[in-house]
Amino acid sequence: MHEITNRLKLILFTLTVFIISHNLSAQPKDTENTKSQIQWMQIGYTSNVLGYGVNKALNKVFWAGRVHIKQGLSLNYQRNIFYYKKFFAMDWGVNASVWQTSGKNPDASFPETNFFTFSVFPVFRINFIHTQYWETYLFYTVGGPSFISKTTLDGYDVGKHFIFMDNMGLATFFGNKKQYNIEMRIGHYSNADLFPPNYGIKVPLTMHLGYRF
């Protein structure tokens, strides 16, 4: 299973490089399939108040983790680099987050742990509602290289300070100029077995609010 995960990340990384290269080398005749590059900022809050049911429901298509996040705050910058016929888009982004674990461990003596992460990541978006004032999409972030400030959380060794960030969720732009953004996501951090052990970090529902400019 871990080998499949690593291969998937490699395939998606290759696809990312291909799309970026295609976009940078596009001729004027291709501009009808693309639109102006947009960028937006988001602030997000994570909480396990509603539990980890969404993570569990999606565990066939998304990763879990032994370390459970209790709450967190995130600041996100995202920029569009490819937009195809109002259907598919790809972005790159930067994320800085502070987290608190749930202390969930068979040994009750482990306290909650605070740590922070910094990530650079690609985003793949599938737009399925597109009107004058709305653009709703599913998105998937995979294999975003990240720095994590601590390598032992709730008694679990998550490897080295280098780790990967993954997210998936549902979001929409809305407003007269589609300048507002709201997003719901779940997340995951792991080292993809580069530095065993690889217990992983499970991030519950996170809400992001953003503004496009």
Short mmCIF file of C-alpha atoms in Angstrom, two decimals:
data_model
loop_
_atom_site.label_atom_id
_atom_site.label_comp_id
_atom_site.label_asym_id
_atom_site.label_seq_id
_atom_site.Cartn_x
_atom_site.Cartn_y
_atom_site.Cartn_z
CA MET A 1 0.00 0.00 0.00
CA HIS A 2 2.84 2.39 0.84
CA GLU A 3 4.49 1.64 -2.50
CA ILE A 4 1.24 2.52 -4.30
CA THR A 5 1.08 5.78 -2.35
CA ASN A 6 4.62 6.71 -3.34
CA ARG A 7 3.98 5.85 -6.97
CA LEU A 8 0.81 7.95 -6.98
CA LYS A 9 2.70 10.95 -5.65
CA LEU A 10 5.38 10.49 -8.29
CA ILE A 11 2.78 10.32 -11.07
CA LEU A 12 1.02 13.43 -9.82
CA PHE A 13 4.32 15.28 -9.49
CA THR A 14 5.15 14.39 -13.09
CA LEU A 15 1.71 15.56 -14.20
CA THR A 16 2.24 18.83 -12.33
CA VAL A 17 5.54 19.47 -14.11
CA PHE A 18 3.95 18.64 -17.47
CA ILE A 19 1.00 20.99 -16.99
CA ILE A 20 3.22 23.84 -15.78
CA SER A 21 5.52 23.37 -18.76
CA HIS A 22 2.57 23.29 -21.15
CA ASN A 23 1.11 26.42 -19.62
CA LEU A 24 4.37 28.35 -19.79
CA SER A 25 4.92 27.39 -23.42
CA ALA A 26 1.33 28.02 -24.59
CA GLN A 27 0.99 30.00 -27.79
CA PRO A 28 -1.55 32.87 -28.18
CA LYS A 29 -4.00 30.52 -29.89
CA ASP A 30 -4.25 28.58 -26.63
CA THR A 31 -5.49 31.53 -24.61
CA GLU A 32 -9.12 30.71 -25.33
CA ASN A 33 -8.72 27.72 -23.02
CA THR A 34 -7.16 29.68 -20.19
CA LYS A 35 -7.93 32.81 -18.21
CA SER A 36 -6.02 35.43 -16.30
CA GLN A 37 -4.00 34.11 -13.40
CA ILE A 38 -5.79 34.83 -10.14
CA GLN A 39 -4.54 34.68 -6.58
CA TRP A 40 -6.20 34.62 -3.19
CA MET A 41 -5.51 34.55 0.52
CA GLN A 42 -7.30 32.35 3.05
CA ILE A 43 -7.45 31.99 6.80
CA GLY A 44 -8.58 28.68 8.22
CA TYR A 45 -9.66 27.07 11.47
CA THR A 46 -9.50 23.34 12.23
CA SER A 47 -11.47 21.60 14.98
CA ASN A 48 -12.28 18.02 15.95
CA VAL A 49 -15.55 19.09 17.62
CA LEU A 50 -17.44 17.14 14.93
CA GLY A 51 -15.08 14.21 15.23
CA TYR A 52 -13.23 12.43 12.44
CA GLY A 53 -16.24 10.95 10.65
CA VAL A 54 -15.47 12.65 7.33
CA ASN A 55 -11.89 11.34 7.42
CA LYS A 56 -13.18 7.84 8.16
CA ALA A 57 -15.80 8.00 5.41
CA LEU A 58 -13.13 8.92 2.85
CA ASN A 59 -10.40 6.54 4.01
CA LYS A 60 -10.67 4.55 0.77
CA VAL A 61 -9.53 7.54 -1.27
CA PHE A 62 -7.58 9.56 1.30
CA TRP A 63 -4.94 8.91 3.94
CA ALA A 64 -5.48 8.70 7.71
CA GLY A 65 -2.89 8.87 10.52
CA ARG A 66 -2.16 7.79 14.08
CA VAL A 67 -1.70 11.36 15.32
CA HIS A 68 -5.04 13.18 15.56
CA ILE A 69 -5.26 16.97 15.34
CA LYS A 70 -7.51 18.65 17.91
CA GLN A 71 -7.43 22.19 16.51
CA GLY A 72 -5.35 24.50 14.37
CA LEU A 73 -5.04 27.83 12.57
CA SER A 74 -3.83 28.23 8.99
CA LEU A 75 -2.82 31.01 6.62
CA ASN A 76 -2.92 30.12 2.94
CA TYR A 77 -1.79 31.83 -0.27
CA GLN A 78 -2.85 30.32 -3.59
CA ARG A 79 -2.26 31.30 -7.22
CA ASN A 80 -3.82 29.84 -10.36
CA ILE A 81 -1.36 28.70 -13.04
CA PHE A 82 -3.60 26.71 -15.40
CA TYR A 83 -7.30 26.98 -16.24
CA TYR A 84 -8.93 24.85 -18.92
CA LYS A 85 -12.39 25.52 -20.36
CA LYS A 86 -13.99 26.27 -16.97
CA PHE A 87 -13.61 22.59 -16.03
CA PHE A 88 -10.10 21.86 -14.80
CA ALA A 89 -7.67 24.16 -12.99
CA MET A 90 -4.33 23.85 -11.29
CA ASP A 91 -2.83 26.15 -8.67
CA TRP A 92 0.23 26.34 -6.50
CA GLY A 93 0.20 27.61 -2.94
CA VAL A 94 2.00 28.27 0.33
CA ASN A 95 0.61 27.33 3.74
CA ALA A 96 1.69 28.14 7.31
CA SER A 97 -0.19 26.43 10.15
CA VAL A 98 -0.05 25.99 13.91
CA TRP A 99 -1.55 22.83 15.39
CA GLN A 100 -2.53 21.18 18.65
CA THR A 101 -2.82 17.41 18.83
CA SER A 102 -5.62 15.60 20.64
CA GLY A 103 -3.27 13.64 22.91
CA LYS A 104 -4.94 10.49 21.56
CA ASN A 105 -2.67 7.60 22.48
CA PRO A 106 -3.17 4.26 24.25
CA ASP A 107 -0.93 5.67 26.98
CA ALA A 108 -2.99 8.42 28.65
CA SER A 109 0.16 10.05 30.03
CA PHE A 110 0.93 11.71 26.69
CA PRO A 111 -0.21 15.36 26.75
CA GLU A 112 -1.48 17.43 23.86
CA THR A 113 1.35 18.77 21.70
CA ASN A 114 1.69 22.10 19.90
CA PHE A 115 3.68 22.34 16.66
CA PHE A 116 3.74 24.21 13.35
CA THR A 117 4.13 23.38 9.66
CA PHE A 118 5.13 25.26 6.53
CA SER A 119 4.24 23.89 3.09
CA VAL A 120 4.47 24.55 -0.64
CA PHE A 121 1.94 22.57 -2.65
CA PRO A 122 0.14 21.92 -5.97
CA VAL A 123 -3.67 21.93 -6.16
CA PHE A 124 -5.84 20.16 -8.73
CA ARG A 125 -9.39 21.53 -9.10
CA ILE A 126 -12.43 20.08 -10.87
CA ASN A 127 -15.09 22.77 -11.39
CA PHE A 128 -18.62 21.36 -11.53
CA ILE A 129 -20.77 24.49 -11.04
CA HIS A 130 -19.89 27.59 -13.03
CA THR A 131 -22.22 30.61 -13.25
CA GLN A 132 -21.78 34.37 -13.40
CA TYR A 133 -21.56 34.62 -9.61
CA TRP A 134 -20.54 31.12 -8.50
CA GLU A 135 -17.74 28.69 -9.21
CA THR A 136 -17.86 25.52 -7.11
CA TYR A 137 -15.18 22.86 -7.26
CA LEU A 138 -13.66 19.75 -5.74
CA PHE A 139 -9.94 19.95 -5.08
CA TYR A 140 -7.06 17.67 -4.20
CA THR A 141 -3.66 18.69 -2.88
CA VAL A 142 -1.08 15.92 -2.90
CA GLY A 143 2.57 15.64 -1.96
CA GLY A 144 3.18 19.23 -0.88
CA PRO A 145 6.73 19.32 0.54
CA SER A 146 6.59 20.63 4.11
CA PHE A 147 8.60 21.45 7.21
CA ILE A 148 7.25 20.19 10.54
CA SER A 149 8.65 21.65 13.77
CA LYS A 150 8.44 18.46 15.87
CA THR A 151 9.02 14.84 14.93
CA THR A 152 7.37 13.14 17.92
CA LEU A 153 3.67 13.85 18.48
CA ASP A 154 1.52 12.14 21.12
CA GLY A 155 4.28 9.56 21.52
CA TYR A 156 4.34 8.69 17.80
CA ASP A 157 7.45 9.17 15.69
CA VAL A 158 6.50 10.87 12.41
CA GLY A 159 10.02 10.68 10.93
CA LYS A 160 12.14 13.73 10.12
CA HIS A 161 11.37 17.44 9.85
CA PHE A 162 10.66 16.94 6.13
CA ILE A 163 7.13 15.74 5.47
CA PHE A 164 4.36 15.91 2.85
CA MET A 165 0.99 17.67 3.06
CA ASP A 166 -2.20 16.34 1.44
CA ASN A 167 -5.68 17.89 1.42
CA MET A 168 -9.00 17.24 -0.26
CA GLY A 169 -12.25 19.16 -0.07
CA LEU A 170 -15.08 21.19 -1.53
CA ALA A 171 -14.97 24.96 -2.13
CA THR A 172 -16.62 27.81 -3.99
CA PHE A 173 -15.92 31.32 -5.22
CA PHE A 174 -18.90 33.68 -5.01
CA GLY A 175 -19.79 37.35 -5.26
CA ASN A 176 -20.19 39.91 -8.05
CA LYS A 177 -16.62 39.24 -9.18
CA LYS A 178 -16.31 35.83 -7.51
CA GLN A 179 -13.96 37.54 -5.12
CA TYR A 180 -14.98 35.60 -1.99
CA ASN A 181 -13.99 32.04 -1.23
CA ILE A 182 -15.19 29.45 1.28
CA GLU A 183 -13.70 26.00 1.60
CA MET A 184 -14.15 22.81 3.65
CA ARG A 185 -11.34 20.28 3.70
CA ILE A 186 -9.70 17.40 5.52
CA GLY A 187 -5.95 16.94 5.63
CA HIS A 188 -3.05 14.61 6.19
CA TYR A 189 0.69 14.82 6.79
CA SER A 190 3.15 11.95 6.35
CA ASN A 191 6.67 11.31 5.11
CA ALA A 192 5.62 8.76 2.42
CA ASP A 193 7.86 6.15 4.07
CA LEU A 194 11.00 8.12 3.22
CA PHE A 195 11.96 8.20 6.91
CA PRO A 196 10.29 5.27 8.75
CA PRO A 197 8.40 5.06 10.96
CA ASN A 198 5.57 6.85 9.20
CA TYR A 199 2.59 7.07 11.54
CA GLY A 200 1.06 10.09 9.81
CA ILE A 201 -1.12 12.96 11.03
CA LYS A 202 -4.88 13.11 10.58
CA VAL A 203 -6.40 16.60 10.18
CA PRO A 204 -10.20 16.83 10.71
CA LEU A 205 -12.60 19.28 9.08
CA THR A 206 -11.09 22.67 8.37
CA MET A 207 -12.96 25.76 7.18
CA HIS A 208 -11.12 28.37 5.12
CA LEU A 209 -12.42 31.83 4.27
CA GLY A 210 -10.66 33.74 1.52
CA TYR A 211 -10.56 36.79 -0.71
CA ARG A 212 -9.45 36.75 -4.34
CA PHE A 213 -7.51 39.67 -5.84
#
